[in-house]
Amino acid sequence: MADVVSPIDARVLTRVAPAAPAEVDAAVRAARAAQPAWAARTGSDRGRILHAVADLIEARVEELAETETRNTGKILSDTRREVRRAAGSFRYYAGWAEQVRGETIPVGPEYHTYTVPEPHGVVAGVIPWNVPFFFAAKKIAPALAFGNACLLKPAEETPLTALRLGGLLAEAGVPEDLVRVLPGGRETGAALVSHPDVDLIVFTGHHDTGKAIARAAAAHLTPVALELGGKSPQVVFGDADLDRAVDAVVLGVFASCGQMCIAGSRLVLHESVYDEVLDRVAARVRALRVGDPFDQATDLGPQITAAQRDKTLAFIAESRTAGRLVAQSALPDDERLRDGFYVPPTVFDRLDDGARLLREEVFGPVLAVSSFRDDAEALRLADDTDFGLAAGVWTADIARAHRFAGQVRAGTVWINTYRVLSDLVPFGGVGLSGYGRENGTEAAHLYLRPKSVWTSLAGGTPQGYGLGGAGAAG
Ligand code: NAD
């Protein structure tokens, strides 16, 4: 049994038994057996059940958000939004269930050729601890909509709402063996992703884990999509709307106590606005309230674990010598929170070129600030990382904004905004931030694979490869 701990005060909430490799094996086999009947149902039938899941979630927003806040330490307004967004994902993919279609490809008069999109079969979803309920929904809803089975492994620190989602799925009429939430840590995850009967792996988490999963998947050539971390820049030009930029910079890195893959953890400022923006960000940071996430006045709660807190504190300690500490907020003085995993939001600038804070993901509330003189230097600094998840650009010059968006190495670029996401818009990274795309039409490409069907209309023996037309292939 593993303790599930609240980061608010280090209290043990409950104990959860990790799924042993034998249980993982049994769950994969059961899912494989259940999947064909699910795929054979009509899209509208699958969609109806996914809408029923959304109904059940929407009727329990408060309960789910409170459990999530207790388990993750994230403020209640954030977890409420995430629960609603999870329901929205079930509705969005419920719509997709009826929209699956292939295409007829007119290769020439001698053939009738078409594609049939087919589900992969058994999908393994592995998710991190920072947005547990929403990520569970983001893996399960598209897998089911497109006719797959789904086995979901939540992070061992935060299994509670994912397990609850498993119950809601059954209540909504999802066949029991089709979806299974498998709690546990690395061992459970490794057993799942290395199972030969898993047909697709969708992973969200750290890049080192992503590499381990890609290696495990290679043994069976299982396709994988990897949503990994980031070190995303927010670039502010001299002509930007600074009020909006400052708001977005502060929320972009300090919300969720910095535990966001898309955290805008590097602020890249044009020298003409450097002092002004830095002063304004610093003032906002000093005023941030770190504390009990159930308290409405709190801006950010604790980090998820003592280990994550210590990792962030180590970044802060070494950046004191690698750069200048510009601003830091206070820690809570509430005696009830004494054992919680709190860290102070902190801003550094004048960092040495080799400083880890400029290139490595902290996954905590720490901002690194640097300055640029011209567009070329802004782009060079923005790209000075192995990650490529997201970037923000702030300018009134729309041509410059689109030029930057076209050139920067990132899966998502926000112009004069930050941190907006939608089920409709593809999301994913490049470089150390991973590969594969979720959401929108890309989700259909991820969770389905096309089968091509050729029919001879003319008879006879096909000759050679076709070029723009049809012919025999070897
Ligand atoms: P992690 O990689 O340590 O763990 C993620 C999940 O993988 C957990 O469920 C864990 O138990 C499991 N796991 C660990 N080792 C495994 C193995 N060998 N085989 C199979 N599963 C294994 O990540 P974390 O620390 O929980 O989360 C933080 C990371 O997630 C950060 O790097 C963050 O940027 C990233 N993240 C990315 C996105 C995105 O969409 N790109 C979103 C959120 C978080």
Short mmCIF file of C-alpha atoms and ligand atoms in Angstrom, two decimals:
data_model
loop_
_atom_site.label_atom_id
_atom_site.label_comp_id
_atom_site.label_asym_id
_atom_site.label_seq_id
_atom_site.Cartn_x
_atom_site.Cartn_y
_atom_site.Cartn_z
CA MET A 1 0.00 0.00 0.00
CA ALA A 2 1.21 3.52 -0.77
CA ASP A 3 0.37 6.61 1.29
CA VAL A 4 -1.49 9.37 -0.51
CA VAL A 5 -0.31 12.57 1.14
CA SER A 6 -1.82 16.05 1.08
CA PRO A 7 0.91 18.59 0.26
CA ILE A 8 -1.06 21.23 2.19
CA ASP A 9 -0.01 19.83 5.58
CA ALA A 10 1.71 16.48 4.82
CA ARG A 11 -1.28 14.61 6.24
CA VAL A 12 -1.86 11.06 4.95
CA LEU A 13 -5.25 11.16 3.20
CA THR A 14 -5.57 7.47 2.46
CA ARG A 15 -3.58 4.47 1.29
CA VAL A 16 -3.87 3.01 -2.18
CA ALA A 17 -2.67 -0.41 -3.32
CA PRO A 18 -0.49 -0.17 -6.44
CA ALA A 19 -1.49 -2.43 -9.33
CA ALA A 20 1.06 -5.26 -9.50
CA PRO A 21 2.40 -6.42 -12.88
CA ALA A 22 0.04 -9.44 -12.79
CA GLU A 23 -2.94 -7.09 -12.37
CA VAL A 24 -1.70 -4.95 -15.23
CA ASP A 25 -1.46 -8.05 -17.39
CA ALA A 26 -4.99 -9.14 -16.46
CA ALA A 27 -6.33 -5.64 -17.16
CA VAL A 28 -4.68 -5.53 -20.60
CA ARG A 29 -6.12 -8.93 -21.50
CA ALA A 30 -9.59 -7.96 -20.32
CA ALA A 31 -9.40 -4.67 -22.23
CA ARG A 32 -8.33 -6.46 -25.38
CA ALA A 33 -11.31 -8.81 -25.07
CA ALA A 34 -13.77 -5.95 -24.45
CA GLN A 35 -12.54 -3.55 -27.15
CA PRO A 36 -13.98 -5.10 -30.38
CA ALA A 37 -17.56 -4.93 -29.09
CA TRP A 38 -17.04 -1.29 -28.11
CA ALA A 39 -15.57 -0.45 -31.53
CA ALA A 40 -18.54 -2.19 -33.18
CA ARG A 41 -21.04 0.11 -31.47
CA THR A 42 -22.28 3.10 -33.44
CA GLY A 43 -20.52 6.40 -32.95
CA SER A 44 -23.73 7.90 -31.61
CA ASP A 45 -23.95 5.17 -28.96
CA ARG A 46 -20.38 5.79 -27.84
CA GLY A 47 -21.05 9.53 -27.91
CA ARG A 48 -24.18 9.15 -25.79
CA ILE A 49 -22.18 7.36 -23.08
CA LEU A 50 -19.42 10.00 -23.16
CA HIS A 51 -22.06 12.72 -22.72
CA ALA A 52 -23.39 10.75 -19.74
CA VAL A 53 -19.87 10.79 -18.24
CA ALA A 54 -19.77 14.57 -18.73
CA ASP A 55 -23.17 14.89 -16.98
CA LEU A 56 -21.91 12.92 -13.99
CA ILE A 57 -18.75 15.06 -13.76
CA GLU A 58 -20.69 18.32 -14.02
CA ALA A 59 -22.99 17.22 -11.20
CA ARG A 60 -19.92 16.69 -8.98
CA VAL A 61 -17.66 19.65 -9.76
CA GLU A 62 -17.38 20.73 -6.15
CA GLU A 63 -16.68 17.26 -4.76
CA LEU A 64 -14.08 16.47 -7.42
CA ALA A 65 -12.40 19.88 -7.17
CA GLU A 66 -12.13 19.61 -3.38
CA THR A 67 -10.56 16.16 -3.61
CA GLU A 68 -8.17 17.44 -6.27
CA THR A 69 -7.21 20.46 -4.18
CA ARG A 70 -6.61 18.30 -1.11
CA ASN A 71 -4.45 15.86 -3.09
CA THR A 72 -2.53 18.35 -5.30
CA GLY A 73 -2.50 21.52 -3.18
CA LYS A 74 -3.74 23.58 -6.13
CA ILE A 75 -6.13 26.44 -5.40
CA LEU A 76 -9.81 25.61 -5.60
CA SER A 77 -10.61 28.01 -8.45
CA ASP A 78 -8.03 26.17 -10.60
CA THR A 79 -9.22 22.67 -9.76
CA ARG A 80 -12.87 23.68 -10.37
CA ARG A 81 -11.89 24.96 -13.82
CA GLU A 82 -9.97 21.76 -14.55
CA VAL A 83 -12.91 19.55 -13.57
CA ARG A 84 -15.23 21.56 -15.83
CA ARG A 85 -12.70 21.33 -18.63
CA ALA A 86 -12.55 17.56 -18.15
CA ALA A 87 -16.32 17.38 -18.61
CA GLY A 88 -15.89 19.58 -21.69
CA SER A 89 -13.37 17.10 -23.11
CA PHE A 90 -15.85 14.24 -22.75
CA ARG A 91 -18.44 16.34 -24.60
CA TYR A 92 -15.99 17.39 -27.28
CA TYR A 93 -14.95 13.80 -28.03
CA ALA A 94 -18.57 12.62 -27.77
CA GLY A 95 -19.11 14.83 -30.82
CA TRP A 96 -16.12 13.30 -32.58
CA ALA A 97 -17.42 9.75 -32.09
CA GLU A 98 -19.98 10.38 -34.85
CA GLN A 99 -17.61 12.30 -37.11
CA VAL A 100 -15.15 9.53 -37.94
CA ARG A 101 -14.88 9.05 -41.67
CA GLY A 102 -12.49 7.73 -44.24
CA GLU A 103 -11.93 9.00 -47.73
CA THR A 104 -12.32 7.77 -51.27
CA ILE A 105 -9.12 8.26 -53.22
CA PRO A 106 -9.57 8.36 -57.00
CA VAL A 107 -6.31 6.74 -58.11
CA GLY A 108 -7.67 5.95 -61.59
CA PRO A 109 -10.57 4.32 -63.42
CA GLU A 110 -9.33 0.78 -62.75
CA TYR A 111 -9.63 0.94 -58.98
CA HIS A 112 -12.05 1.89 -56.27
CA THR A 113 -9.81 2.86 -53.34
CA TYR A 114 -10.85 4.06 -49.91
CA THR A 115 -9.64 4.31 -46.34
CA VAL A 116 -11.31 3.03 -43.17
CA PRO A 117 -10.10 4.65 -39.91
CA GLU A 118 -9.70 1.92 -37.29
CA PRO A 119 -9.03 2.19 -33.57
CA HIS A 120 -5.62 0.92 -32.45
CA GLY A 121 -7.14 -1.41 -29.83
CA VAL A 122 -5.77 -1.04 -26.29
CA VAL A 123 -4.45 2.42 -25.38
CA ALA A 124 -2.18 2.90 -22.36
CA GLY A 125 -2.37 6.41 -20.86
CA VAL A 126 0.29 7.42 -18.31
CA ILE A 127 -0.08 10.82 -16.64
CA PRO A 128 1.75 13.07 -14.15
CA TRP A 129 0.56 14.58 -10.87
CA ASN A 130 0.06 18.22 -11.82
CA VAL A 131 -3.40 18.05 -13.48
CA PRO A 132 -4.62 14.55 -12.56
CA PHE A 133 -8.35 14.62 -13.28
CA PHE A 134 -8.15 16.69 -16.46
CA PHE A 135 -5.29 14.62 -17.89
CA ALA A 136 -7.14 11.40 -17.11
CA ALA A 137 -10.09 12.77 -19.10
CA LYS A 138 -7.78 13.92 -21.90
CA LYS A 139 -6.49 10.38 -22.39
CA ILE A 140 -9.67 8.38 -21.77
CA ALA A 141 -12.24 10.49 -23.67
CA PRO A 142 -10.56 10.40 -27.12
CA ALA A 143 -9.49 6.77 -26.69
CA LEU A 144 -13.11 5.74 -26.09
CA ALA A 145 -14.66 8.08 -28.66
CA PHE A 146 -12.56 6.52 -31.40
CA GLY A 147 -13.40 2.95 -30.35
CA ASN A 148 -10.36 2.00 -28.24
CA ALA A 149 -10.05 0.50 -24.78
CA CYS A 150 -8.01 2.57 -22.31
CA LEU A 151 -5.86 1.67 -19.31
CA LEU A 152 -4.87 4.70 -17.35
CA LYS A 153 -2.03 4.96 -14.88
CA PRO A 154 -2.23 8.10 -12.75
CA ALA A 155 0.79 9.35 -10.82
CA GLU A 156 1.23 7.55 -7.52
CA GLU A 157 1.10 10.88 -5.65
CA THR A 158 -2.33 11.81 -7.05
CA PRO A 159 -4.52 8.79 -7.82
CA LEU A 160 -7.72 9.92 -6.08
CA THR A 161 -9.72 11.77 -8.73
CA ALA A 162 -8.62 9.41 -11.51
CA LEU A 163 -9.93 6.47 -9.46
CA ARG A 164 -13.16 8.41 -8.92
CA LEU A 165 -13.39 8.96 -12.68
CA GLY A 166 -13.14 5.20 -13.16
CA GLY A 167 -16.27 4.84 -10.99
CA LEU A 168 -18.13 7.55 -12.94
CA LEU A 169 -17.31 5.86 -16.25
CA ALA A 170 -18.85 2.60 -15.01
CA GLU A 171 -21.89 4.50 -13.74
CA ALA A 172 -22.34 6.09 -17.16
CA GLY A 173 -22.39 2.69 -18.85
CA VAL A 174 -18.81 2.24 -20.04
CA PRO A 175 -18.19 -1.55 -20.02
CA GLU A 176 -16.16 -2.44 -16.95
CA ASP A 177 -13.19 -4.10 -18.66
CA LEU A 178 -12.89 -1.41 -21.35
CA VAL A 179 -11.36 1.17 -19.03
CA ARG A 180 -9.32 0.47 -15.95
CA VAL A 181 -7.53 2.97 -13.73
CA LEU A 182 -4.34 1.29 -12.52
CA PRO A 183 -2.81 3.14 -9.56
CA GLY A 184 0.87 2.76 -8.78
CA GLY A 185 4.28 4.20 -9.55
CA ARG A 186 7.12 3.46 -11.92
CA GLU A 187 6.76 -0.34 -11.66
CA THR A 188 3.09 -0.30 -12.61
CA GLY A 189 3.75 2.16 -15.44
CA ALA A 190 6.66 0.13 -16.76
CA ALA A 191 4.58 -3.07 -16.74
CA LEU A 192 1.86 -1.30 -18.69
CA VAL A 193 3.96 0.37 -21.40
CA SER A 194 6.09 -2.72 -22.00
CA HIS A 195 3.08 -5.03 -22.36
CA PRO A 196 3.03 -6.63 -25.83
CA ASP A 197 -0.76 -6.32 -26.08
CA VAL A 198 -0.80 -2.53 -25.71
CA ASP A 199 -1.34 -0.94 -29.13
CA LEU A 200 -0.75 2.77 -28.43
CA ILE A 201 0.94 4.65 -25.59
CA VAL A 202 -0.01 8.24 -24.78
CA PHE A 203 2.28 9.69 -22.14
CA THR A 204 2.46 13.02 -20.34
CA GLY A 205 5.35 13.62 -17.98
CA HIS A 206 9.07 14.22 -17.61
CA HIS A 207 11.41 13.88 -20.60
CA ASP A 208 13.56 11.24 -18.88
CA THR A 209 10.47 9.11 -18.30
CA GLY A 210 9.46 9.79 -21.90
CA LYS A 211 12.79 8.40 -23.10
CA ALA A 212 12.38 5.29 -20.91
CA ILE A 213 8.88 4.76 -22.29
CA ALA A 214 10.03 5.22 -25.88
CA ARG A 215 12.72 2.57 -25.24
CA ALA A 216 10.17 0.17 -23.71
CA ALA A 217 7.78 0.79 -26.61
CA ALA A 218 10.51 0.04 -29.14
CA ALA A 219 10.62 -3.60 -28.00
CA HIS A 220 7.20 -4.17 -29.57
CA LEU A 221 7.25 -1.19 -31.96
CA THR A 222 4.27 0.20 -30.06
CA PRO A 223 3.44 3.71 -31.30
CA VAL A 224 3.93 6.43 -28.67
CA ALA A 225 2.93 10.07 -28.24
CA LEU A 226 5.00 12.01 -25.71
CA GLU A 227 3.82 15.24 -24.08
CA LEU A 228 6.86 16.32 -22.07
CA GLY A 229 8.14 19.36 -20.22
CA GLY A 230 9.25 22.82 -21.24
CA LYS A 231 11.32 25.92 -20.53
CA SER A 232 9.05 28.29 -22.36
CA PRO A 233 9.97 31.94 -23.04
CA GLN A 234 7.70 34.95 -22.84
CA VAL A 235 9.23 37.61 -25.10
CA VAL A 236 8.13 41.21 -24.48
CA PHE A 237 8.97 43.83 -27.11
CA GLY A 238 9.15 47.58 -26.38
CA ASP A 239 5.81 48.32 -28.04
CA ALA A 240 3.82 45.70 -26.07
CA ASP A 241 0.74 46.36 -23.94
CA LEU A 242 2.66 46.09 -20.68
CA ASP A 243 -0.38 45.84 -18.39
CA ARG A 244 -1.54 42.70 -20.12
CA ALA A 245 1.97 41.33 -20.52
CA VAL A 246 2.77 41.70 -16.81
CA ASP A 247 -0.47 39.93 -15.84
CA ALA A 248 0.26 37.07 -18.23
CA VAL A 249 3.88 36.75 -17.14
CA VAL A 250 2.94 36.48 -13.45
CA LEU A 251 0.12 33.98 -14.00
CA GLY A 252 2.08 32.21 -16.72
CA VAL A 253 4.79 31.03 -14.35
CA PHE A 254 3.36 31.23 -10.82
CA ALA A 255 -0.11 29.69 -11.26
CA SER A 256 -0.30 26.09 -10.01
CA CYS A 257 2.83 26.92 -8.00
CA GLY A 258 4.78 26.76 -11.27
CA GLN A 259 3.85 23.12 -11.82
CA MET A 260 2.76 23.57 -15.43
CA CYS A 261 4.40 22.07 -18.50
CA ILE A 262 3.67 25.36 -20.32
CA ALA A 263 5.03 27.56 -17.52
CA GLY A 264 6.52 30.70 -19.06
CA SER A 265 9.58 30.27 -16.90
CA ARG A 266 11.87 32.56 -18.93
CA LEU A 267 11.02 36.25 -19.37
CA VAL A 268 12.90 37.83 -22.27
CA LEU A 269 12.53 41.63 -22.17
CA HIS A 270 13.46 44.31 -24.67
CA GLU A 271 16.05 46.61 -23.08
CA SER A 272 13.74 49.65 -23.53
CA VAL A 273 11.14 48.22 -21.12
CA TYR A 274 13.43 46.05 -19.00
CA ASP A 275 13.44 48.10 -15.81
CA GLU A 276 9.75 48.96 -15.93
CA VAL A 277 8.52 45.41 -16.54
CA LEU A 278 10.94 43.91 -14.03
CA ASP A 279 9.80 46.38 -11.34
CA ARG A 280 6.16 45.64 -12.02
CA VAL A 281 6.64 41.86 -12.04
CA ALA A 282 8.72 42.12 -8.84
CA ALA A 283 6.00 44.12 -7.07
CA ARG A 284 3.41 41.55 -8.06
CA VAL A 285 5.57 38.67 -6.89
CA ARG A 286 6.19 40.24 -3.46
CA ALA A 287 2.41 40.55 -3.07
CA LEU A 288 1.60 36.93 -4.00
CA ARG A 289 -0.01 34.98 -1.18
CA VAL A 290 1.30 31.47 -0.71
CA GLY A 291 -0.86 29.38 1.58
CA ASP A 292 -3.90 27.17 2.09
CA PRO A 293 -5.36 26.43 -1.36
CA PHE A 294 -8.86 26.27 0.15
CA ASP A 295 -8.56 29.91 1.25
CA GLN A 296 -9.96 32.27 -1.41
CA ALA A 297 -7.25 34.84 -0.73
CA THR A 298 -4.48 32.38 -1.64
CA ASP A 299 -2.72 32.80 -4.99
CA LEU A 300 -0.71 29.61 -4.87
CA GLY A 301 -0.55 26.54 -2.70
CA PRO A 302 2.31 24.13 -2.00
CA GLN A 303 4.35 21.98 -4.34
CA ILE A 304 3.23 18.40 -4.73
CA THR A 305 5.87 16.59 -2.65
CA ALA A 306 8.75 17.30 -0.31
CA ALA A 307 11.09 16.10 -3.09
CA GLN A 308 9.64 18.57 -5.59
CA ARG A 309 9.89 21.37 -3.01
CA ASP A 310 13.51 20.49 -2.31
CA LYS A 311 14.32 20.42 -6.03
CA THR A 312 12.86 23.91 -6.45
CA LEU A 313 14.66 25.21 -3.35
CA ALA A 314 17.94 23.83 -4.75
CA PHE A 315 17.37 25.82 -7.97
CA ILE A 316 16.71 28.94 -5.89
CA ALA A 317 19.81 28.38 -3.73
CA GLU A 318 22.20 27.91 -6.64
CA SER A 319 20.68 30.78 -8.67
CA ARG A 320 21.56 33.15 -5.81
CA THR A 321 25.19 32.76 -6.84
CA ALA A 322 24.55 32.33 -10.58
CA GLY A 323 22.44 35.51 -10.77
CA ARG A 324 20.65 38.30 -8.90
CA LEU A 325 17.58 37.61 -6.79
CA VAL A 326 15.11 40.32 -7.84
CA ALA A 327 12.03 39.45 -5.82
CA GLN A 328 10.61 36.74 -3.61
CA SER A 329 7.28 36.35 -1.88
CA ALA A 330 6.73 35.34 1.74
CA LEU A 331 5.98 31.82 2.96
CA PRO A 332 2.81 31.11 4.95
CA ASP A 333 3.09 31.65 8.71
CA ASP A 334 -0.02 29.61 9.50
CA GLU A 335 0.91 26.95 12.06
CA ARG A 336 -1.51 24.46 10.41
CA LEU A 337 0.57 24.55 7.24
CA ARG A 338 3.92 24.09 8.97
CA ASP A 339 4.54 20.62 7.49
CA GLY A 340 3.28 21.47 3.97
CA PHE A 341 5.55 21.68 0.93
CA TYR A 342 5.60 25.45 0.34
CA VAL A 343 8.17 27.37 -1.68
CA PRO A 344 8.38 31.13 -2.28
CA PRO A 345 7.77 32.42 -5.83
CA THR A 346 11.12 33.91 -6.85
CA VAL A 347 12.51 36.02 -9.71
CA PHE A 348 16.14 36.08 -10.85
CA ASP A 349 17.96 38.10 -13.50
CA ARG A 350 21.61 38.69 -14.54
CA LEU A 351 22.13 34.93 -14.65
CA ASP A 352 25.43 33.50 -15.90
CA ASP A 353 25.20 32.08 -19.38
CA GLY A 354 25.66 28.56 -18.06
CA ALA A 355 23.08 28.87 -15.25
CA ARG A 356 20.82 25.80 -15.01
CA LEU A 357 17.86 28.08 -14.35
CA LEU A 358 18.06 29.38 -17.92
CA ARG A 359 17.75 25.97 -19.54
CA GLU A 360 16.42 23.31 -17.18
CA GLU A 361 12.80 22.82 -16.19
CA VAL A 362 12.20 23.62 -12.51
CA PHE A 363 8.48 22.77 -12.43
CA GLY A 364 8.23 25.28 -9.61
CA PRO A 365 7.55 29.03 -9.20
CA VAL A 366 10.89 30.44 -10.33
CA LEU A 367 11.28 32.98 -13.16
CA ALA A 368 14.54 33.73 -15.02
CA VAL A 369 14.71 37.15 -16.70
CA SER A 370 17.05 38.26 -19.48
CA SER A 371 17.18 41.19 -21.92
CA PHE A 372 17.54 41.59 -25.69
CA ARG A 373 18.37 44.41 -28.09
CA ASP A 374 16.83 43.36 -31.41
CA ASP A 375 14.54 40.75 -33.01
CA ALA A 376 17.40 38.40 -33.86
CA GLU A 377 18.63 38.34 -30.27
CA ALA A 378 15.07 37.80 -28.99
CA LEU A 379 14.75 34.73 -31.21
CA ARG A 380 18.19 33.43 -30.26
CA LEU A 381 17.37 33.67 -26.54
CA ALA A 382 13.90 32.19 -26.99
CA ASP A 383 15.40 29.17 -28.76
CA ASP A 384 18.31 28.75 -26.33
CA THR A 385 16.93 25.52 -24.79
CA ASP A 386 16.49 21.88 -25.80
CA PHE A 387 12.76 22.12 -25.05
CA GLY A 388 10.18 23.40 -27.49
CA LEU A 389 6.74 23.28 -25.91
CA ALA A 390 5.44 26.86 -26.00
CA ALA A 391 6.39 30.51 -26.41
CA GLY A 392 4.67 33.83 -25.80
CA VAL A 393 5.34 37.03 -27.76
CA TRP A 394 4.09 40.46 -26.76
CA THR A 395 4.14 43.28 -29.35
CA ALA A 396 1.80 45.72 -31.11
CA ASP A 397 3.56 44.99 -34.41
CA ILE A 398 1.54 42.15 -35.90
CA ALA A 399 4.04 41.46 -38.68
CA ARG A 400 6.84 41.07 -36.15
CA ALA A 401 4.61 38.82 -34.02
CA HIS A 402 3.87 36.46 -36.91
CA ARG A 403 7.49 36.49 -38.04
CA PHE A 404 8.51 35.44 -34.55
CA ALA A 405 5.74 32.81 -34.39
CA GLY A 406 6.95 31.34 -37.67
CA GLN A 407 10.59 31.18 -36.59
CA VAL A 408 10.53 30.18 -32.90
CA ARG A 409 11.02 26.49 -32.09
CA ALA A 410 7.84 25.60 -30.18
CA GLY A 411 4.70 23.50 -30.59
CA THR A 412 2.45 26.38 -29.48
CA VAL A 413 2.97 30.15 -29.82
CA TRP A 414 0.76 32.70 -28.10
CA ILE A 415 0.68 36.24 -29.49
CA ASN A 416 -0.39 38.85 -26.92
CA THR A 417 -1.84 36.14 -24.71
CA TYR A 418 -0.58 33.10 -22.83
CA ARG A 419 -1.72 29.76 -21.41
CA VAL A 420 -4.95 29.47 -23.40
CA LEU A 421 -5.70 25.94 -24.53
CA SER A 422 -8.64 24.26 -26.20
CA ASP A 423 -9.72 20.75 -27.09
CA LEU A 424 -10.02 22.03 -30.66
CA VAL A 425 -6.42 23.17 -31.08
CA PRO A 426 -3.47 20.77 -31.57
CA PHE A 427 -1.04 20.63 -28.65
CA GLY A 428 2.41 19.08 -28.35
CA GLY A 429 6.09 19.87 -28.43
CA VAL A 430 9.33 19.56 -30.33
CA GLY A 431 12.78 18.54 -29.11
CA LEU A 432 12.85 17.53 -25.42
CA SER A 433 9.19 18.53 -25.16
CA GLY A 434 8.23 15.38 -27.05
CA TYR A 435 6.42 14.36 -30.20
CA GLY A 436 2.88 13.61 -31.32
CA ARG A 437 -0.06 15.97 -31.06
CA GLU A 438 -3.23 15.80 -29.00
CA ASN A 439 -6.55 17.63 -29.51
CA GLY A 440 -8.73 18.46 -32.49
CA THR A 441 -8.24 16.65 -35.77
CA GLU A 442 -4.82 15.56 -34.55
CA ALA A 443 -6.52 13.44 -31.88
CA ALA A 444 -8.32 11.53 -34.62
CA HIS A 445 -4.94 10.94 -36.29
CA LEU A 446 -3.44 9.81 -32.99
CA TYR A 447 -6.17 7.48 -31.77
CA LEU A 448 -7.14 6.03 -35.18
CA ARG A 449 -5.11 4.52 -38.00
CA PRO A 450 -6.35 4.36 -41.57
CA LYS A 451 -6.68 1.07 -43.40
CA SER A 452 -6.45 1.43 -47.20
CA VAL A 453 -8.71 -0.78 -49.29
CA TRP A 454 -8.14 -1.31 -53.03
CA THR A 455 -10.78 -2.85 -55.29
CA SER A 456 -10.05 -3.81 -58.88
CA LEU A 457 -12.74 -2.58 -61.26
CA ALA A 458 -11.02 -3.68 -64.47
CA GLY A 459 -9.55 -7.10 -63.67
CA GLY A 460 -6.27 -8.15 -65.33
CA THR A 461 -2.78 -8.36 -63.80
CA PRO A 462 -1.43 -5.17 -62.22
CA GLN A 463 1.97 -4.03 -63.59
CA GLY A 464 4.65 -2.13 -61.61
CA TYR A 465 4.35 0.76 -59.18
CA GLY A 466 1.87 3.50 -59.90
CA LEU A 467 3.05 7.06 -60.34
CA GLY A 468 0.15 9.40 -59.81
CA GLY A 469 -2.02 6.52 -60.95
CA ALA A 470 -2.23 2.88 -59.98
CA GLY A 471 -0.04 -0.18 -60.52
CA ALA A 472 1.31 -3.17 -58.62
CA ALA A 473 3.56 -2.75 -55.61
CA GLY A 474 6.10 -5.24 -54.36
P1 NAD B 1 7.15 11.69 -14.38
O1 NAD B 1 7.65 11.49 -15.76
O2 NAD B 1 8.05 11.45 -13.24
O3 NAD B 1 5.87 10.76 -14.11
C1 NAD B 1 4.80 10.75 -15.00
C2 NAD B 1 4.12 9.39 -14.94
O4 NAD B 1 5.00 8.40 -15.47
C3 NAD B 1 3.75 8.94 -13.55
O5 NAD B 1 2.48 8.33 -13.61
C4 NAD B 1 4.84 7.92 -13.21
O6 NAD B 1 4.45 6.96 -12.26
C5 NAD B 1 5.03 7.29 -14.58
N1 NAD B 1 6.32 6.60 -14.76
C6 NAD B 1 7.50 6.87 -14.17
N2 NAD B 1 8.45 6.03 -14.65
C7 NAD B 1 7.86 5.24 -15.57
C8 NAD B 1 8.31 4.20 -16.43
N3 NAD B 1 9.59 3.82 -16.44
N4 NAD B 1 7.43 3.63 -17.28
C9 NAD B 1 6.15 4.02 -17.30
N5 NAD B 1 5.65 5.00 -16.50
C10 NAD B 1 6.50 5.61 -15.65
O7 NAD B 1 6.55 13.16 -14.37
P2 NAD B 1 6.01 13.99 -13.12
O8 NAD B 1 7.17 14.35 -12.28
O9 NAD B 1 4.86 13.24 -12.52
O10 NAD B 1 5.41 15.27 -13.86
C11 NAD B 1 6.16 16.39 -14.15
C12 NAD B 1 6.61 16.38 -15.60
O11 NAD B 1 5.51 16.25 -16.48
C13 NAD B 1 7.27 17.68 -15.99
O12 NAD B 1 8.43 17.45 -16.74
C14 NAD B 1 6.21 18.38 -16.81
O13 NAD B 1 6.67 19.36 -17.70
C15 NAD B 1 5.59 17.23 -17.52
N6 NAD B 1 4.27 17.59 -18.03
C16 NAD B 1 4.08 17.72 -19.40
C17 NAD B 1 2.83 18.12 -19.90
C18 NAD B 1 2.55 18.28 -21.38
O14 NAD B 1 1.39 18.26 -21.78
N7 NAD B 1 3.56 18.44 -22.23
C19 NAD B 1 1.80 18.38 -19.01
C20 NAD B 1 2.04 18.25 -17.65
C21 NAD B 1 3.26 17.85 -17.17
#
